[in-house]
Amino acid sequence: MSETQNIEWKPSWRDEYLKWICGFANAKGGKIYIGKDDNGNVVGIDNAKKLLEDIPNKTRDILGIIVDVNLRTTTEGNYLEIIVEDYPYPVNYKGQYHYRSGSTKQELKGAALDKFLLQKKGKKWDGVPVPNVSVSDLKDETFDFFRKRAFKSKRIEEEVLTDSNEHLIENLRLKENEFLKRAAILLFHPKPENLVTGAYIKIGFFESDSELIYQDEIHGNLFEQVEKTIDLLFTKYIKATISYEGIHRIETYEYPKEALREALLNAIAHKDYSSGIPIQISVYKDKILFWNDGQLPENWTVENLIKKHSSKPYNPDIANAFFRSGHIESWGRGTIKIIDKCKEAGLPSPTYYYESSDFWVEFRKDIYNELYLQSLKLNDRQVKAVLYTKENGKITNSEYQELNDISNRTASRDLTELVERGILESSGSKGAGSFYSLK
């Protein structure tokens, strides 16, 4: 046994360990062992009888909660086991809120404390009421935009087109008693950043990770940010190839617009707006990254995010408004829609990353085309083989030989170079079962 999220060892009792009990009560509960060293070895305690009475009493009087304290007897000595339950309401130690995270205790302050208190009350950040802001302070043009989009997508009835802004806010559940919720400010206020720091989007074009070429910032309410961001991406940052069908001009972009829009909407709905950090979109020659500060549901991984297509939005009131407006077709299918659109466009599936509170989606351009491969100074045999692998999913050494009418030795040398340059990767068992696929 070792110290974990739910286990803590202490060689002797100090009253400051009430903070650890507070931390367990505010997290998922746990056990504190008094009379064990840092390695979990029993070192014994001399005042067990007194502590059996003092610890429950001090926990009750200072923290306002009840814990079980059990005496455990071993040949190495006696120790105490303090069992702390997960409490449904916030527990504080002399006005301080402590929380068990991993194998450490943290005192919650600022935005982290606000988030914790809201969570314990069953509230989300975007559902908190805001004083001193009324419906008349919101932007009429955005309400009109919402009505037209929502009616066109058949998410509202026709009579709502002439309904008042006040009634629309109430129908969207963006009001609590006489106060507007934070979501209403972000969605409809002309300048939400006056009330919410960092409520905007940054776009930058990078030559490399450390070399920013140019950038833009998109401000306004969330509906405006979505439209402005997509428009700017596809007029300034993303190239299009031009073709013609008769007299009609056809523009084919490097990335599917619907997939990028869905990724943007996901970032907005999952962003932790209490962080004060804007959503960031980084555009490179061969990829685009969407980043936001946000949270996945507890115990979720990127793998089950993809498997289940999408997690519940971190900001449900914002997500509901986007759904009603028709921006989101069916909440909960966002991830699979992005993947499908990329496949339809002949692009690799996007890659999802999640670490701490950083969440980002990476789209990669279809770099496996003849012009791009030639620009990498590959020989004609290698270009032909990469295109063959793209079409067939894999290539073997013997297929490479047959494709180019060359020897085993030459094929092995060419394939090894493609692996070393990060274009192909070797898979399968060695010998006859081995093959190469696109990396």
mmCIF file of N, CA and C in Angstrom, residues 8 22 27 37 74 128 180-182 193 206 234 240 252-253 267-268 272-273 280 306 335 365 388 396 400 413:
data_model
loop_
_atom_site.group_PDB
_atom_site.id
_atom_site.type_symbol
_atom_site.label_atom_id
_atom_site.label_comp_id
_atom_site.label_asym_id
_atom_site.label_seq_id
_atom_site.Cartn_x
_atom_site.Cartn_y
_atom_site.Cartn_z
ATOM 1 N N GLU A 8 -3.300 8.684 3.357
ATOM 2 C CA GLU A 8 -2.231 9.539 3.878
ATOM 3 C C GLU A 8 -1.663 8.906 5.144
ATOM 4 N N CYS A 22 -10.073 17.862 6.208
ATOM 5 C CA CYS A 22 -10.886 18.794 5.408
ATOM 6 C C CYS A 22 -10.698 18.519 3.918
ATOM 7 N N ALA A 27 -12.892 16.292 -1.256
ATOM 8 C CA ALA A 27 -12.592 15.539 -2.479
ATOM 9 C C ALA A 27 -13.451 14.280 -2.514
ATOM 10 N N ASP A 37 5.028 5.656 9.176
ATOM 11 C CA ASP A 37 5.980 6.576 8.561
ATOM 12 C C ASP A 37 5.681 6.754 7.075
ATOM 13 N N THR A 74 -0.998 -4.000 16.151
ATOM 14 C CA THR A 74 -0.099 -4.924 15.450
ATOM 15 C C THR A 74 1.079 -5.246 16.364
ATOM 16 N N VAL A 128 -24.156 31.081 -13.293
ATOM 17 C CA VAL A 128 -24.147 31.994 -12.144
ATOM 18 C C VAL A 128 -24.805 33.322 -12.523
ATOM 19 N N LEU A 180 -29.678 38.102 -14.952
ATOM 20 C CA LEU A 180 -29.179 37.360 -16.101
ATOM 21 C C LEU A 180 -28.039 36.446 -15.665
ATOM 22 N N LYS A 181 -27.914 35.306 -16.328
ATOM 23 C CA LYS A 181 -26.790 34.409 -16.053
ATOM 24 C C LYS A 181 -25.557 34.861 -16.838
ATOM 25 N N ARG A 182 -24.407 34.365 -16.426
ATOM 26 C CA ARG A 182 -23.176 34.689 -17.143
ATOM 27 C C ARG A 182 -23.253 34.282 -18.611
ATOM 28 N N GLU A 193 -16.276 41.132 -22.608
ATOM 29 C CA GLU A 193 -14.996 41.216 -21.895
ATOM 30 C C GLU A 193 -15.003 42.276 -20.797
ATOM 31 N N PHE A 206 2.025 30.416 -37.556
ATOM 32 C CA PHE A 206 3.366 30.118 -37.070
ATOM 33 C C PHE A 206 4.202 29.455 -38.162
ATOM 34 N N PHE A 234 -10.863 31.218 -43.078
ATOM 35 C CA PHE A 234 -10.986 30.776 -44.468
ATOM 36 C C PHE A 234 -10.775 31.894 -45.483
ATOM 37 N N ALA A 240 -7.080 27.911 -50.516
ATOM 38 C CA ALA A 240 -8.050 27.147 -51.298
ATOM 39 C C ALA A 240 -7.495 26.915 -52.696
ATOM 40 N N THR A 252 -11.823 24.691 -53.179
ATOM 41 C CA THR A 252 -11.645 23.543 -52.283
ATOM 42 C C THR A 252 -10.596 23.906 -51.243
ATOM 43 N N TYR A 253 -11.012 23.990 -49.999
ATOM 44 C CA TYR A 253 -10.104 24.407 -48.938
ATOM 45 C C TYR A 253 -9.293 23.239 -48.397
ATOM 46 N N ALA A 267 -14.757 24.011 -28.356
ATOM 47 C CA ALA A 267 -13.846 24.778 -27.508
ATOM 48 C C ALA A 267 -14.610 25.824 -26.696
ATOM 49 N N ILE A 268 -15.581 26.473 -27.321
ATOM 50 C CA ILE A 268 -16.378 27.492 -26.629
ATOM 51 C C ILE A 268 -17.229 26.873 -25.530
ATOM 52 N N ASP A 272 -13.137 26.783 -19.775
ATOM 53 C CA ASP A 272 -13.276 27.260 -18.402
ATOM 54 C C ASP A 272 -13.068 28.770 -18.427
ATOM 55 N N TYR A 273 -14.170 29.525 -18.459
ATOM 56 C CA TYR A 273 -14.079 30.974 -18.592
ATOM 57 C C TYR A 273 -13.545 31.645 -17.337
ATOM 58 N N GLN A 280 -7.251 29.692 -28.162
ATOM 59 C CA GLN A 280 -6.141 29.975 -29.064
ATOM 60 C C GLN A 280 -6.140 28.993 -30.241
ATOM 61 N N ILE A 306 -13.373 10.143 -27.511
ATOM 62 C CA ILE A 306 -13.559 9.781 -28.917
ATOM 63 C C ILE A 306 -14.566 8.644 -29.046
ATOM 64 N N THR A 335 -17.558 15.123 -31.703
ATOM 65 C CA THR A 335 -16.273 14.516 -32.036
ATOM 66 C C THR A 335 -16.371 13.628 -33.254
ATOM 67 N N LYS A 365 -3.074 18.650 -42.372
ATOM 68 C CA LYS A 365 -3.332 18.756 -43.804
ATOM 69 C C LYS A 365 -2.941 17.441 -44.487
ATOM 70 N N TYR A 388 1.208 5.106 -53.109
ATOM 71 C CA TYR A 388 0.652 3.747 -53.089
ATOM 72 C C TYR A 388 0.181 3.398 -51.670
ATOM 73 N N THR A 396 4.513 -3.399 -48.411
ATOM 74 C CA THR A 396 5.553 -4.312 -47.942
ATOM 75 C C THR A 396 6.814 -4.099 -48.768
ATOM 76 N N TYR A 400 7.119 -2.916 -52.670
ATOM 77 C CA TYR A 400 7.972 -1.796 -53.071
ATOM 78 C C TYR A 400 8.883 -2.213 -54.225
ATOM 79 N N ARG A 413 16.735 0.054 -48.431
ATOM 80 C CA ARG A 413 17.391 1.339 -48.187
ATOM 81 C C ARG A 413 16.396 2.495 -48.311
#
